[in-house]
Amino acid sequence: MELTTVWFILIAVLWIGYFTLEGFDFGVGLLLPVLARDDTERRVMINTIGPVWDGNEVWLLVAGGATFAAFPEWYATLFSGFYLPLLLILLALIVRGLAFEYRAKRPEASWKASWDRAIIVGSFVPAVLWGVAFANILRGVPINAHLEYAGGFLDLLNPYALLGGLTTLALFVTHGALFVALKTDGEIRHRARRLAVPAVAVSAVLAVVFLAWTQQQTGTTASALAFVLAALALVGAGLTAHAGREGWAFLGTFATIALAVAGLFLALFPDVMPSTLAGGTSLTTTNAAATAYTLRIMSVTAVVFTPLVLAYQGWTYWVFRQRIATHHIPESPVATAAAR
């Protein structure tokens, strides 16, 4: 197997890791005003992702860095053509990270409410725009003969791409609801379980339409198999959520997102960014790749460090595996100090 194909697969794996892990992060943030009734319950929800959200974002950084090093032409065209949506995603992630860190710094309700809104918006923007961006990559964008993006921002807001954004939003909300049900106890857990079943139904409708549209446009036999398995995993998630089996239901949405993203990359290969222009040039794993020497050095580095990163992140999830309830939340030290 050529190294260009190997690195295409590795980048696909990195995006699968990002969407499956950061996906429930976004879902928890989006559900903050839906599942929590007071500040203590909001703290419970935030604490479910507190130890892992920043580690989950590392998958995005590594995916971007790997794309830059392995496929520099892909990176350059993608970040120049999708500059505005990617900038909005970056700003949303920055604001969201600040909200997690600064929310508890002052006791005023207005202060916390402002940062809660930042968490919601910071989760909503990337949840939608990542779907829009990937849908456009699959559909193809105007790339001229010089491998430069020749369109505008409005070209990205087509019906197929907007459906992709709604699909990722619905899947992440469902994934987040099941994660909350899996990681909490008490009333929050019951609310999350009640929400999960209709959320699965909405996600299933959107996902089936989007994946069928994708298969009709650029699909292959391999992508069709992945999409069918993704649909079956989502059905399984709905059935197990209805039965109150949060762990299996969460694994179902995890598998759904992983298989759907894998199917998207299978439908894309060997292109990395197809061109919609008659005289344009599509970016492929061949003409967008770095030199063979660069890919060899990267491969050695990946073989050494990837198992270490996976082991460390797996250990983190194991350490913080226990459920959280309102009685585990101590009084805010900031509020106590203010009262004194």
mmCIF file of C-alpha atoms in Angstrom:
data_model
loop_
_atom_site.group_PDB
_atom_site.id
_atom_site.type_symbol
_atom_site.label_atom_id
_atom_site.label_comp_id
_atom_site.label_asym_id
_atom_site.label_seq_id
_atom_site.Cartn_x
_atom_site.Cartn_y
_atom_site.Cartn_z
ATOM 1 C CA MET A 1 0.000 0.000 0.000
ATOM 2 C CA GLU A 2 1.334 3.434 -0.920
ATOM 3 C CA LEU A 3 2.160 5.838 1.886
ATOM 4 C CA THR A 4 -0.258 8.409 0.446
ATOM 5 C CA THR A 5 -3.091 5.914 0.935
ATOM 6 C CA VAL A 6 -1.839 5.025 4.409
ATOM 7 C CA TRP A 7 -1.905 8.674 5.462
ATOM 8 C CA PHE A 8 -5.324 9.202 3.935
ATOM 9 C CA ILE A 9 -6.539 6.341 6.148
ATOM 10 C CA LEU A 10 -4.749 7.732 9.198
ATOM 11 C CA ILE A 11 -6.298 11.165 8.685
ATOM 12 C CA ALA A 12 -9.706 9.504 8.356
ATOM 13 C CA VAL A 13 -9.065 7.707 11.669
ATOM 14 C CA LEU A 14 -8.143 11.016 13.324
ATOM 15 C CA TRP A 15 -11.398 12.621 12.143
ATOM 16 C CA ILE A 16 -13.339 9.584 13.346
ATOM 17 C CA GLY A 17 -11.720 9.975 16.766
ATOM 18 C CA TYR A 18 -12.510 13.688 16.814
ATOM 19 C CA PHE A 19 -16.173 13.378 15.856
ATOM 20 C CA THR A 20 -16.919 10.419 18.118
ATOM 21 C CA LEU A 21 -15.263 11.984 21.176
ATOM 22 C CA GLU A 22 -15.777 15.709 20.694
ATOM 23 C CA GLY A 23 -19.256 14.935 19.373
ATOM 24 C CA PHE A 24 -20.644 14.094 22.801
ATOM 25 C CA ASP A 25 -18.807 17.152 24.200
ATOM 26 C CA PHE A 26 -20.771 19.346 21.809
ATOM 27 C CA GLY A 27 -23.966 17.485 22.668
ATOM 28 C CA VAL A 28 -23.532 18.078 26.395
ATOM 29 C CA GLY A 29 -22.956 21.787 25.785
ATOM 30 C CA LEU A 30 -26.016 22.046 23.555
ATOM 31 C CA LEU A 31 -28.201 20.270 26.124
ATOM 32 C CA LEU A 32 -27.097 22.433 29.050
ATOM 33 C CA PRO A 33 -30.326 24.537 29.074
ATOM 34 C CA VAL A 34 -32.505 21.500 28.300
ATOM 35 C CA LEU A 35 -31.450 18.960 30.931
ATOM 36 C CA ALA A 36 -30.269 21.166 33.817
ATOM 37 C CA ARG A 37 -32.736 23.003 36.056
ATOM 38 C CA ASP A 38 -30.380 24.922 38.344
ATOM 39 C CA ASP A 39 -26.734 25.820 38.751
ATOM 40 C CA THR A 40 -25.863 22.615 40.603
ATOM 41 C CA GLU A 41 -27.250 20.472 37.784
ATOM 42 C CA ARG A 42 -25.414 22.574 35.217
ATOM 43 C CA ARG A 43 -22.211 21.968 37.154
ATOM 44 C CA VAL A 44 -22.953 18.232 37.092
ATOM 45 C CA MET A 45 -23.271 18.285 33.309
ATOM 46 C CA ILE A 46 -20.130 20.347 32.811
ATOM 47 C CA ASN A 47 -18.207 18.064 35.161
ATOM 48 C CA THR A 48 -19.093 15.017 33.048
ATOM 49 C CA ILE A 49 -16.873 16.370 30.277
ATOM 50 C CA GLY A 50 -14.551 18.480 32.441
ATOM 51 C CA PRO A 51 -11.677 15.944 32.541
ATOM 52 C CA VAL A 52 -11.834 15.037 28.842
ATOM 53 C CA TRP A 53 -13.047 17.900 26.627
ATOM 54 C CA ASP A 54 -9.629 19.455 26.089
ATOM 55 C CA GLY A 55 -8.071 16.052 25.396
ATOM 56 C CA ASN A 56 -10.784 15.363 22.823
ATOM 57 C CA GLU A 57 -9.843 18.542 20.957
ATOM 58 C CA VAL A 58 -6.311 17.205 20.509
ATOM 59 C CA TRP A 59 -7.696 14.908 17.808
ATOM 60 C CA LEU A 60 -8.598 17.996 15.774
ATOM 61 C CA LEU A 61 -5.136 19.509 16.212
ATOM 62 C CA VAL A 62 -3.437 16.290 15.163
ATOM 63 C CA ALA A 63 -5.783 15.869 12.170
ATOM 64 C CA GLY A 64 -4.985 19.408 11.019
ATOM 65 C CA GLY A 65 -1.261 18.938 11.562
ATOM 66 C CA ALA A 66 -1.228 15.598 9.762
ATOM 67 C CA THR A 67 -3.090 17.106 6.809
ATOM 68 C CA PHE A 68 -0.618 20.002 6.668
ATOM 69 C CA ALA A 69 2.378 17.656 6.664
ATOM 70 C CA ALA A 70 1.070 14.754 4.555
ATOM 71 C CA PHE A 71 -1.129 16.647 2.055
ATOM 72 C CA PRO A 72 0.019 20.288 1.959
ATOM 73 C CA GLU A 73 -1.956 21.125 -1.198
ATOM 74 C CA TRP A 74 -5.138 19.805 0.430
ATOM 75 C CA TYR A 75 -4.443 21.836 3.559
ATOM 76 C CA ALA A 76 -3.724 25.023 1.602
ATOM 77 C CA THR A 77 -6.805 24.804 -0.619
ATOM 78 C CA LEU A 78 -9.086 23.752 2.231
ATOM 79 C CA PHE A 79 -8.049 26.509 4.619
ATOM 80 C CA SER A 80 -8.089 29.211 1.936
ATOM 81 C CA GLY A 81 -11.446 28.212 0.469
ATOM 82 C CA PHE A 82 -13.133 27.457 3.801
ATOM 83 C CA TYR A 83 -11.455 30.313 5.651
ATOM 84 C CA LEU A 84 -14.595 31.938 7.090
ATOM 85 C CA PRO A 85 -16.361 28.794 8.383
ATOM 86 C CA LEU A 86 -13.102 27.433 9.809
ATOM 87 C CA LEU A 87 -12.427 30.795 11.483
ATOM 88 C CA LEU A 88 -15.917 30.716 13.017
ATOM 89 C CA ILE A 89 -15.273 27.186 14.290
ATOM 90 C CA LEU A 90 -11.948 28.258 15.794
ATOM 91 C CA LEU A 91 -13.482 31.279 17.528
ATOM 92 C CA ALA A 92 -16.340 29.138 18.855
ATOM 93 C CA LEU A 93 -13.902 26.579 20.276
ATOM 94 C CA ILE A 94 -11.845 29.331 21.917
ATOM 95 C CA VAL A 95 -14.911 30.930 23.528
ATOM 96 C CA ARG A 96 -16.167 27.516 24.632
ATOM 97 C CA GLY A 97 -12.841 26.689 26.265
ATOM 98 C CA LEU A 98 -12.790 30.030 28.066
ATOM 99 C CA ALA A 99 -16.322 29.384 29.330
ATOM 100 C CA PHE A 100 -15.306 26.088 30.932
ATOM 101 C CA GLU A 101 -12.364 27.751 32.660
ATOM 102 C CA TYR A 102 -13.956 31.048 33.757
ATOM 103 C CA ARG A 103 -17.532 30.073 34.604
ATOM 104 C CA ALA A 104 -16.756 29.319 38.245
ATOM 105 C CA LYS A 105 -14.462 32.305 38.848
ATOM 106 C CA ARG A 106 -17.251 34.561 40.184
ATOM 107 C CA PRO A 107 -20.436 33.766 42.142
ATOM 108 C CA GLU A 108 -22.916 36.081 40.353
ATOM 109 C CA ALA A 109 -25.727 34.316 38.509
ATOM 110 C CA SER A 110 -25.426 36.743 35.595
ATOM 111 C CA TRP A 111 -21.719 35.908 35.231
ATOM 112 C CA LYS A 112 -22.427 32.168 35.092
ATOM 113 C CA ALA A 113 -25.383 32.646 32.731
ATOM 114 C CA SER A 114 -23.188 34.546 30.288
ATOM 115 C CA TRP A 115 -20.601 31.781 30.208
ATOM 116 C CA ASP A 116 -23.352 29.160 29.907
ATOM 117 C CA ARG A 117 -24.540 30.912 26.750
ATOM 118 C CA ALA A 118 -20.943 30.869 25.507
ATOM 119 C CA ILE A 119 -20.824 27.086 26.038
ATOM 120 C CA ILE A 120 -24.082 26.632 24.116
ATOM 121 C CA VAL A 121 -23.050 28.834 21.191
ATOM 122 C CA GLY A 122 -19.510 27.430 21.246
ATOM 123 C CA SER A 123 -20.973 23.945 20.905
ATOM 124 C CA PHE A 124 -23.627 24.827 18.316
ATOM 125 C CA VAL A 125 -21.377 26.566 15.777
ATOM 126 C CA PRO A 126 -18.841 23.744 15.244
ATOM 127 C CA ALA A 127 -21.538 21.060 15.484
ATOM 128 C CA VAL A 128 -23.242 22.587 12.437
ATOM 129 C CA LEU A 129 -20.278 23.944 10.484
ATOM 130 C CA TRP A 130 -18.249 20.730 10.585
ATOM 131 C CA GLY A 131 -21.139 19.009 8.822
ATOM 132 C CA VAL A 132 -21.373 21.831 6.291
ATOM 133 C CA ALA A 133 -17.629 21.697 5.630
ATOM 134 C CA PHE A 134 -17.410 17.929 5.135
ATOM 135 C CA ALA A 135 -20.506 17.875 2.953
ATOM 136 C CA ASN A 136 -18.909 20.461 0.660
ATOM 137 C CA ILE A 137 -15.692 18.468 0.485
ATOM 138 C CA LEU A 138 -17.674 15.425 -0.642
ATOM 139 C CA ARG A 139 -19.888 17.351 -3.060
ATOM 140 C CA GLY A 140 -16.940 19.141 -4.601
ATOM 141 C CA VAL A 141 -16.029 22.812 -4.729
ATOM 142 C CA PRO A 142 -14.805 25.096 -7.532
ATOM 143 C CA ILE A 143 -11.044 24.474 -7.759
ATOM 144 C CA ASN A 144 -9.244 25.879 -10.794
ATOM 145 C CA ALA A 145 -6.335 24.422 -12.751
ATOM 146 C CA HIS A 146 -3.868 26.032 -10.303
ATOM 147 C CA LEU A 147 -5.377 24.052 -7.403
ATOM 148 C CA GLU A 148 -6.890 27.224 -5.932
ATOM 149 C CA TYR A 149 -10.416 27.648 -4.580
ATOM 150 C CA ALA A 150 -12.377 29.816 -7.024
ATOM 151 C CA GLY A 151 -15.695 30.168 -5.184
ATOM 152 C CA GLY A 152 -17.141 32.255 -2.381
ATOM 153 C CA PHE A 153 -18.672 31.683 1.048
ATOM 154 C CA LEU A 154 -22.235 31.486 -0.306
ATOM 155 C CA ASP A 155 -21.204 28.592 -2.562
ATOM 156 C CA LEU A 156 -20.759 26.545 0.602
ATOM 157 C CA LEU A 157 -24.347 27.135 1.759
ATOM 158 C CA ASN A 158 -26.044 24.723 -0.639
ATOM 159 C CA PRO A 159 -28.927 22.398 0.354
ATOM 160 C CA TYR A 160 -26.733 19.294 0.569
ATOM 161 C CA ALA A 161 -24.204 21.003 2.845
ATOM 162 C CA LEU A 162 -26.913 22.488 5.089
ATOM 163 C CA LEU A 163 -28.434 19.028 5.442
ATOM 164 C CA GLY A 164 -24.996 17.788 6.440
ATOM 165 C CA GLY A 165 -24.838 20.466 9.147
ATOM 166 C CA LEU A 166 -28.262 19.496 10.508
ATOM 167 C CA THR A 167 -27.241 15.836 10.502
ATOM 168 C CA THR A 168 -24.084 16.368 12.551
ATOM 169 C CA LEU A 169 -26.013 18.654 14.921
ATOM 170 C CA ALA A 170 -28.704 16.014 15.528
ATOM 171 C CA LEU A 171 -26.176 13.181 15.921
ATOM 172 C CA PHE A 172 -24.096 15.152 18.402
ATOM 173 C CA VAL A 173 -27.165 16.080 20.464
ATOM 174 C CA THR A 174 -28.168 12.414 20.579
ATOM 175 C CA HIS A 175 -24.613 11.338 21.415
ATOM 176 C CA GLY A 176 -24.455 13.946 24.173
ATOM 177 C CA ALA A 177 -27.814 12.956 25.669
ATOM 178 C CA LEU A 178 -26.703 9.340 25.932
ATOM 179 C CA PHE A 179 -23.363 10.374 27.413
ATOM 180 C CA VAL A 180 -25.168 12.416 30.095
ATOM 181 C CA ALA A 181 -27.442 9.451 30.814
ATOM 182 C CA LEU A 182 -24.387 7.217 31.092
ATOM 183 C CA LYS A 183 -22.344 9.561 33.293
ATOM 184 C CA THR A 184 -24.933 11.013 35.699
ATOM 185 C CA ASP A 185 -27.422 9.809 38.264
ATOM 186 C CA GLY A 186 -30.681 11.169 39.570
ATOM 187 C CA GLU A 187 -33.086 13.455 37.737
ATOM 188 C CA ILE A 188 -30.593 14.539 35.076
ATOM 189 C CA ARG A 189 -30.052 10.923 34.077
ATOM 190 C CA HIS A 190 -33.798 10.322 33.721
ATOM 191 C CA ARG A 191 -34.305 13.476 31.655
ATOM 192 C CA ALA A 192 -31.431 12.510 29.364
ATOM 193 C CA ARG A 193 -32.878 9.011 28.886
ATOM 194 C CA ARG A 194 -36.309 10.432 28.022
ATOM 195 C CA LEU A 195 -34.757 12.822 25.504
ATOM 196 C CA ALA A 196 -32.489 10.238 23.887
ATOM 197 C CA VAL A 197 -35.195 8.143 22.192
ATOM 198 C CA PRO A 198 -36.845 10.976 20.182
ATOM 199 C CA ALA A 199 -33.384 12.402 19.489
ATOM 200 C CA VAL A 200 -32.363 9.072 17.935
ATOM 201 C CA ALA A 201 -35.477 9.152 15.743
ATOM 202 C CA VAL A 202 -34.736 12.667 14.449
ATOM 203 C CA SER A 203 -31.066 11.789 13.890
ATOM 204 C CA ALA A 204 -32.046 8.638 11.999
ATOM 205 C CA VAL A 205 -34.256 10.518 9.542
ATOM 206 C CA LEU A 206 -31.646 13.189 8.829
ATOM 207 C CA ALA A 207 -28.754 10.714 8.661
ATOM 208 C CA VAL A 208 -30.526 8.331 6.284
ATOM 209 C CA VAL A 209 -31.438 11.156 3.893
ATOM 210 C CA PHE A 210 -27.945 12.682 4.001
ATOM 211 C CA LEU A 211 -26.071 9.391 3.623
ATOM 212 C CA ALA A 212 -28.373 8.232 0.820
ATOM 213 C CA TRP A 213 -27.796 11.535 -0.975
ATOM 214 C CA THR A 214 -24.044 11.110 -0.495
ATOM 215 C CA GLN A 215 -24.137 7.546 -1.801
ATOM 216 C CA GLN A 216 -26.089 8.655 -4.851
ATOM 217 C CA GLN A 217 -23.530 11.387 -5.630
ATOM 218 C CA THR A 218 -20.141 9.834 -4.983
ATOM 219 C CA GLY A 219 -20.700 6.546 -3.188
ATOM 220 C CA THR A 220 -18.883 3.245 -3.679
ATOM 221 C CA THR A 221 -19.679 -0.290 -2.608
ATOM 222 C CA ALA A 222 -17.474 0.138 0.473
ATOM 223 C CA SER A 223 -19.138 3.402 1.481
ATOM 224 C CA ALA A 224 -22.602 1.843 1.003
ATOM 225 C CA LEU A 225 -21.660 -0.959 3.408
ATOM 226 C CA ALA A 226 -20.380 1.551 5.973
ATOM 227 C CA PHE A 227 -23.559 3.644 5.679
ATOM 228 C CA VAL A 228 -25.797 0.592 6.130
ATOM 229 C CA LEU A 229 -23.843 -0.460 9.229
ATOM 230 C CA ALA A 230 -24.083 3.095 10.565
ATOM 231 C CA ALA A 231 -27.867 3.022 10.135
ATOM 232 C CA LEU A 232 -28.106 -0.341 11.908
ATOM 233 C CA ALA A 233 -25.962 0.955 14.771
ATOM 234 C CA LEU A 234 -28.268 3.954 15.143
ATOM 235 C CA VAL A 235 -31.320 1.685 15.231
ATOM 236 C CA GLY A 236 -29.587 -0.381 17.894
ATOM 237 C CA ALA A 237 -28.856 2.775 19.862
ATOM 238 C CA GLY A 238 -32.533 3.713 19.790
ATOM 239 C CA LEU A 239 -33.703 0.271 20.920
ATOM 240 C CA THR A 240 -31.198 0.020 23.770
ATOM 241 C CA ALA A 241 -31.903 3.607 24.858
ATOM 242 C CA HIS A 242 -35.607 2.760 25.032
ATOM 243 C CA ALA A 243 -34.710 -0.268 27.188
ATOM 244 C CA GLY A 244 -32.654 1.925 29.533
ATOM 245 C CA ARG A 245 -29.288 0.421 28.555
ATOM 246 C CA GLU A 246 -27.300 3.662 28.415
ATOM 247 C CA GLY A 247 -23.927 2.021 27.896
ATOM 248 C CA TRP A 248 -24.995 0.032 24.844
ATOM 249 C CA ALA A 249 -26.954 2.990 23.482
ATOM 250 C CA PHE A 250 -23.899 5.233 23.769
ATOM 251 C CA LEU A 251 -21.773 2.622 22.000
ATOM 252 C CA GLY A 252 -24.450 2.576 19.294
ATOM 253 C CA THR A 253 -24.185 6.314 18.573
ATOM 254 C CA PHE A 254 -20.389 6.062 18.880
ATOM 255 C CA ALA A 255 -20.386 3.349 16.199
ATOM 256 C CA THR A 256 -22.892 5.295 14.087
ATOM 257 C CA ILE A 257 -20.691 8.376 13.932
ATOM 258 C CA ALA A 258 -17.519 6.329 13.375
ATOM 259 C CA LEU A 259 -19.034 4.291 10.535
ATOM 260 C CA ALA A 260 -20.667 7.335 8.924
ATOM 261 C CA VAL A 261 -17.384 9.280 8.888
ATOM 262 C CA ALA A 262 -15.546 6.224 7.589
ATOM 263 C CA GLY A 263 -18.137 5.927 4.823
ATOM 264 C CA LEU A 264 -17.667 9.572 3.887
ATOM 265 C CA PHE A 265 -13.915 9.069 3.467
ATOM 266 C CA LEU A 266 -14.500 5.874 1.494
ATOM 267 C CA ALA A 267 -16.849 7.780 -0.812
ATOM 268 C CA LEU A 268 -14.231 10.524 -1.205
ATOM 269 C CA PHE A 269 -11.167 8.353 -1.966
ATOM 270 C CA PRO A 270 -8.954 8.745 -4.017
ATOM 271 C CA ASP A 271 -9.945 12.416 -4.137
ATOM 272 C CA VAL A 272 -9.386 14.666 -1.153
ATOM 273 C CA MET A 273 -11.170 17.709 -2.649
ATOM 274 C CA PRO A 274 -13.034 17.168 -5.942
ATOM 275 C CA SER A 275 -13.374 20.112 -8.317
ATOM 276 C CA THR A 276 -16.744 21.107 -9.782
ATOM 277 C CA LEU A 277 -15.218 23.292 -12.517
ATOM 278 C CA ALA A 278 -15.115 21.946 -16.066
ATOM 279 C CA GLY A 279 -11.489 22.989 -16.521
ATOM 280 C CA GLY A 280 -10.536 22.569 -12.886
ATOM 281 C CA THR A 281 -8.234 20.059 -11.228
ATOM 282 C CA SER A 282 -9.421 17.843 -8.408
ATOM 283 C CA LEU A 283 -7.073 17.302 -5.497
ATOM 284 C CA THR A 284 -6.213 13.641 -5.008
ATOM 285 C CA THR A 285 -4.044 11.631 -2.643
ATOM 286 C CA THR A 286 -1.368 11.796 -5.351
ATOM 287 C CA ASN A 287 -1.204 15.419 -6.509
ATOM 288 C CA ALA A 288 -1.875 16.853 -3.031
ATOM 289 C CA ALA A 289 0.689 14.735 -1.169
ATOM 290 C CA ALA A 290 4.018 15.680 0.362
ATOM 291 C CA THR A 291 7.284 14.038 -0.691
ATOM 292 C CA ALA A 292 7.886 10.354 -0.034
ATOM 293 C CA TYR A 293 10.664 11.220 2.423
ATOM 294 C CA THR A 294 8.317 13.401 4.483
ATOM 295 C CA LEU A 295 5.711 10.645 4.590
ATOM 296 C CA ARG A 296 8.313 8.094 5.735
ATOM 297 C CA ILE A 297 9.483 10.308 8.599
ATOM 298 C CA MET A 298 5.876 10.957 9.619
ATOM 299 C CA SER A 299 5.097 7.238 9.538
ATOM 300 C CA VAL A 300 7.940 6.407 11.925
ATOM 301 C CA THR A 301 6.819 9.148 14.299
ATOM 302 C CA ALA A 302 3.210 7.963 14.187
ATOM 303 C CA VAL A 303 4.191 4.351 14.930
ATOM 304 C CA VAL A 304 6.108 5.453 18.040
ATOM 305 C CA PHE A 305 3.768 8.047 19.551
ATOM 306 C CA THR A 306 0.247 7.032 18.525
ATOM 307 C CA PRO A 307 0.023 4.044 20.920
ATOM 308 C CA LEU A 308 1.236 6.248 23.775
ATOM 309 C CA VAL A 309 -1.416 8.895 23.120
ATOM 310 C CA LEU A 310 -4.173 6.291 22.830
ATOM 311 C CA ALA A 311 -3.064 4.592 26.048
ATOM 312 C CA TYR A 312 -2.993 7.890 27.933
ATOM 313 C CA GLN A 313 -6.431 8.975 26.744
ATOM 314 C CA GLY A 314 -7.891 5.551 27.487
ATOM 315 C CA TRP A 315 -6.449 5.741 31.001
ATOM 316 C CA THR A 316 -8.063 9.169 31.469
ATOM 317 C CA TYR A 317 -11.501 7.839 30.592
ATOM 318 C CA TRP A 318 -10.992 4.878 32.917
ATOM 319 C CA VAL A 319 -10.018 7.064 35.868
ATOM 320 C CA PHE A 320 -13.068 9.340 35.421
ATOM 321 C CA ARG A 321 -15.551 6.550 34.651
ATOM 322 C CA GLN A 322 -17.828 6.992 37.690
ATOM 323 C CA ARG A 323 -21.277 8.579 37.546
ATOM 324 C CA ILE A 324 -21.803 12.103 38.909
ATOM 325 C CA ALA A 325 -24.862 13.365 40.789
ATOM 326 C CA THR A 326 -25.839 16.610 42.496
ATOM 327 C CA HIS A 327 -24.737 15.322 45.928
ATOM 328 C CA HIS A 328 -21.183 15.035 44.544
ATOM 329 C CA ILE A 329 -21.048 18.764 43.803
ATOM 330 C CA PRO A 330 -19.546 20.776 46.691
ATOM 331 C CA GLU A 331 -20.499 24.336 47.365
ATOM 332 C CA SER A 332 -18.702 26.712 45.045
ATOM 333 C CA PRO A 333 -15.561 28.043 46.774
ATOM 334 C CA VAL A 334 -16.015 31.376 45.031
ATOM 335 C CA ALA A 335 -19.564 31.715 46.374
ATOM 336 C CA THR A 336 -18.436 30.704 49.863
ATOM 337 C CA ALA A 337 -15.657 33.277 49.838
ATOM 338 C CA ALA A 338 -18.045 35.973 48.622
ATOM 339 C CA ALA A 339 -20.511 35.153 51.406
ATOM 340 C CA ARG A 340 -17.794 35.421 54.013
#
